PDB file of C-alpha atoms in Angstrom:
ATOM      1  CA  UNK A   1      97.280  97.700 114.458  1.00 69.00           C
ATOM      2  CA  UNK A   2      96.673  97.221 110.274  1.00 84.00           C
ATOM      3  CA  UNK A   3      92.923  96.433 111.239  1.00 85.00           C
ATOM      4  CA  UNK A   4      91.965  96.554 107.095  1.00 90.00           C
ATOM      5  CA  UNK A   5      94.646  93.300 106.485  1.00 92.00           C
ATOM      6  CA  UNK A   6      91.797  91.094 108.268  1.00 92.00           C
ATOM      7  CA  UNK A   7      88.486  92.533 105.825  1.00 93.00           C
ATOM      8  CA  UNK A   8      87.616  89.746 104.315  1.00 94.00           C
ATOM      9  CA  UNK A   9      84.978  88.186 103.151  1.00 93.00           C
ATOM     10  CA  UNK A  10      85.814  85.089 105.338  1.00 95.00           C
ATOM     11  CA  UNK A  11      86.130  87.428 108.107  1.00 96.00           C
ATOM     12  CA  UNK A  12      82.186  88.217 108.161  1.00 96.00           C
ATOM     13  CA  UNK A  13      80.347  88.872 110.678  1.00 96.00           C
ATOM     14  CA  UNK A  14      76.633  87.819 111.512  1.00 96.00           C
ATOM     15  CA  UNK A  15      74.455  90.461 113.983  1.00 95.00           C
ATOM     16  CA  UNK A  16      71.587  90.372 115.601  1.00 94.00           C
ATOM     17  CA  UNK A  17      68.895  93.257 115.065  1.00 89.00           C
ATOM     18  CA  UNK A  18      66.582  94.098 118.743  1.00 92.00           C
ATOM     19  CA  UNK A  19      63.769  92.886 115.987  1.00 88.00           C
ATOM     20  CA  UNK A  20      65.458  89.328 116.710  1.00 90.00           C
ATOM     21  CA  UNK A  21      66.833  89.027 112.398  1.00 90.00           C
ATOM     22  CA  UNK A  22      69.672  88.377 111.369  1.00 94.00           C
ATOM     23  CA  UNK A  23      72.175  90.519 109.340  1.00 96.00           C
ATOM     24  CA  UNK A  24      75.164  89.059 107.743  1.00 97.00           C
ATOM     25  CA  UNK A  25      78.264  91.941 107.555  1.00 97.00           C
ATOM     26  CA  UNK A  26      81.249  91.071 104.972  1.00 97.00           C
ATOM     27  CA  UNK A  27      83.683  93.836 104.770  1.00 97.00           C
ATOM     28  CA  UNK A  28      86.110  93.984 101.803  1.00 96.00           C
ATOM     29  CA  UNK A  29      89.052  95.871 101.079  1.00 97.00           C
ATOM     30  CA  UNK A  30      88.185  97.585  97.323  1.00 96.00           C
ATOM     31  CA  UNK A  31      91.676 100.426  97.668  1.00 96.00           C
ATOM     32  CA  UNK A  32      94.789  99.244  99.587  1.00 93.00           C
ATOM     33  CA  UNK A  33      96.079 101.538 102.092  1.00 94.00           C
ATOM     34  CA  UNK A  34      98.405 103.805 100.527  1.00 94.00           C
ATOM     35  CA  UNK A  35     100.003 104.338 103.426  1.00 90.00           C
ATOM     36  CA  UNK A  36      97.106 106.988 105.201  1.00 91.00           C
ATOM     37  CA  UNK A  37      94.033 106.277 103.745  1.00 96.00           C
ATOM     38  CA  UNK A  38      92.246 102.296 102.868  1.00 96.00           C
ATOM     39  CA  UNK A  39      89.284 102.128 100.828  1.00 97.00           C
ATOM     40  CA  UNK A  40      86.643  99.453 101.547  1.00 97.00           C
ATOM     41  CA  UNK A  41      82.323  98.472 101.674  1.00 97.00           C
ATOM     42  CA  UNK A  42      80.539  96.649 103.903  1.00 97.00           C
ATOM     43  CA  UNK A  43      78.006  94.941 102.682  1.00 97.00           C
ATOM     44  CA  UNK A  44      74.774  94.438 104.590  1.00 97.00           C
ATOM     45  CA  UNK A  45      72.495  91.207 103.792  1.00 97.00           C
ATOM     46  CA  UNK A  46      69.878  88.785 105.314  1.00 95.00           C
ATOM     47  CA  UNK A  47      66.607  88.860 105.744  1.00 91.00           C
ATOM     48  CA  UNK A  48      65.076  92.490 107.150  1.00 86.00           C
ATOM     49  CA  UNK A  49      63.369  93.923 104.933  1.00 88.00           C
ATOM     50  CA  UNK A  50      65.432  96.658 104.299  1.00 89.00           C
ATOM     51  CA  UNK A  51      68.116  94.634 103.068  1.00 94.00           C
ATOM     52  CA  UNK A  52      70.343  94.408 100.943  1.00 97.00           C
ATOM     53  CA  UNK A  53      72.568  97.840 101.043  1.00 98.00           C
ATOM     54  CA  UNK A  54      76.201  98.540 100.400  1.00 98.00           C
ATOM     55  CA  UNK A  55      78.656 101.325 102.313  1.00 98.00           C
ATOM     56  CA  UNK A  56      81.803 102.247 100.901  1.00 98.00           C
ATOM     57  CA  UNK A  57      84.109 103.722 102.979  1.00 97.00           C
ATOM     58  CA  UNK A  58      87.285 105.208 103.499  1.00 98.00           C
ATOM     59  CA  UNK A  59      89.492 105.504 106.305  1.00 94.00           C
ATOM     60  CA  UNK A  60      92.126 107.240 107.405  1.00 92.00           C
ATOM     61  CA  UNK A  61      94.747 105.909 109.738  1.00 88.00           C
ATOM     62  CA  UNK A  62      97.342 108.207 111.386  1.00 89.00           C
ATOM     63  CA  UNK A  63     100.011 108.359 114.163  1.00 89.00           C
ATOM     64  CA  UNK A  64      99.967 109.669 117.207  1.00 91.00           C
ATOM     65  CA  UNK A  65     101.844 112.490 116.816  1.00 93.00           C
ATOM     66  CA  UNK A  66     100.413 112.928 113.584  1.00 93.00           C
ATOM     67  CA  UNK A  67      96.518 113.367 115.256  1.00 94.00           C
ATOM     68  CA  UNK A  68      98.591 115.401 117.932  1.00 95.00           C
ATOM     69  CA  UNK A  69      99.891 118.066 115.695  1.00 96.00           C
ATOM     70  CA  UNK A  70      96.355 117.644 113.585  1.00 95.00           C
ATOM     71  CA  UNK A  71      94.181 118.727 116.653  1.00 97.00           C
ATOM     72  CA  UNK A  72      96.929 121.546 117.571  1.00 97.00           C
ATOM     73  CA  UNK A  73      96.335 122.917 114.409  1.00 97.00           C
ATOM     74  CA  UNK A  74      92.977 122.893 114.907  1.00 97.00           C
ATOM     75  CA  UNK A  75      92.600 124.715 117.802  1.00 97.00           C
ATOM     76  CA  UNK A  76      91.957 122.294 120.171  1.00 98.00           C
ATOM     77  CA  UNK A  77      93.796 120.479 123.171  1.00 97.00           C
ATOM     78  CA  UNK A  78      94.151 116.882 124.287  1.00 97.00           C
ATOM     79  CA  UNK A  79      92.233 115.955 127.193  1.00 97.00           C
ATOM     80  CA  UNK A  80      93.123 112.277 127.222  1.00 97.00           C
ATOM     81  CA  UNK A  81      93.727 109.663 125.118  1.00 96.00           C
ATOM     82  CA  UNK A  82      92.666 105.525 125.083  1.00 97.00           C
ATOM     83  CA  UNK A  83      94.314 102.794 123.157  1.00 94.00           C
ATOM     84  CA  UNK A  84      91.250 100.992 122.593  1.00 92.00           C
ATOM     85  CA  UNK A  85      87.088 101.601 123.561  1.00 93.00           C
ATOM     86  CA  UNK A  86      87.775  99.713 127.084  1.00 95.00           C
ATOM     87  CA  UNK A  87      89.257 102.816 128.346  1.00 95.00           C
ATOM     88  CA  UNK A  88      92.580 100.765 127.957  1.00 96.00           C
ATOM     89  CA  UNK A  89      96.395 103.353 127.975  1.00 96.00           C
ATOM     90  CA  UNK A  90      97.386 104.593 124.784  1.00 95.00           C
ATOM     91  CA  UNK A  91     100.500 102.098 123.971  1.00 92.00           C
ATOM     92  CA  UNK A  92     102.543 101.307 120.940  1.00 88.00           C
ATOM     93  CA  UNK A  93     100.592  98.425 120.253  1.00 87.00           C
ATOM     94  CA  UNK A  94      96.769  99.977 120.862  1.00 88.00           C
ATOM     95  CA  UNK A  95      94.303  98.581 118.084  1.00 86.00           C
ATOM     96  CA  UNK A  96      93.149 102.325 118.699  1.00 90.00           C
ATOM     97  CA  UNK A  97      93.569 106.037 119.480  1.00 93.00           C
ATOM     98  CA  UNK A  98      90.192 107.225 121.421  1.00 95.00           C
ATOM     99  CA  UNK A  99      90.538 111.022 121.803  1.00 96.00           C
ATOM    100  CA  UNK A 100      88.532 113.905 123.617  1.00 97.00           C
ATOM    101  CA  UNK A 101      90.443 116.960 122.709  1.00 97.00           C
ATOM    102  CA  UNK A 102      88.670 120.288 123.970  1.00 97.00           C
ATOM    103  CA  UNK A 103      88.705 123.895 122.818  1.00 95.00           C
TER     104      UNK A 103
END
């Protein structure tokens, strides 16, 4: 789904914290997708006392077969897989690979 292509300052979101304060979250790719990983920052801004903050992360994106292989090599067996956090079936256009695995 190449979600990182939408991680731009123009696509910032605003969320409301339990205390009612608003936080703007801006995501920006700082090291482009190299075929497996993408590195990005989240910038958190607003009037909350803990802000501003910056978080830098790197995510590794795997195809279903590669994920299954890594889990198998780690001694894990896939119990269930879903294509999204809503429990939708896993398919070629799924935005996520949600996996439940056991030993």
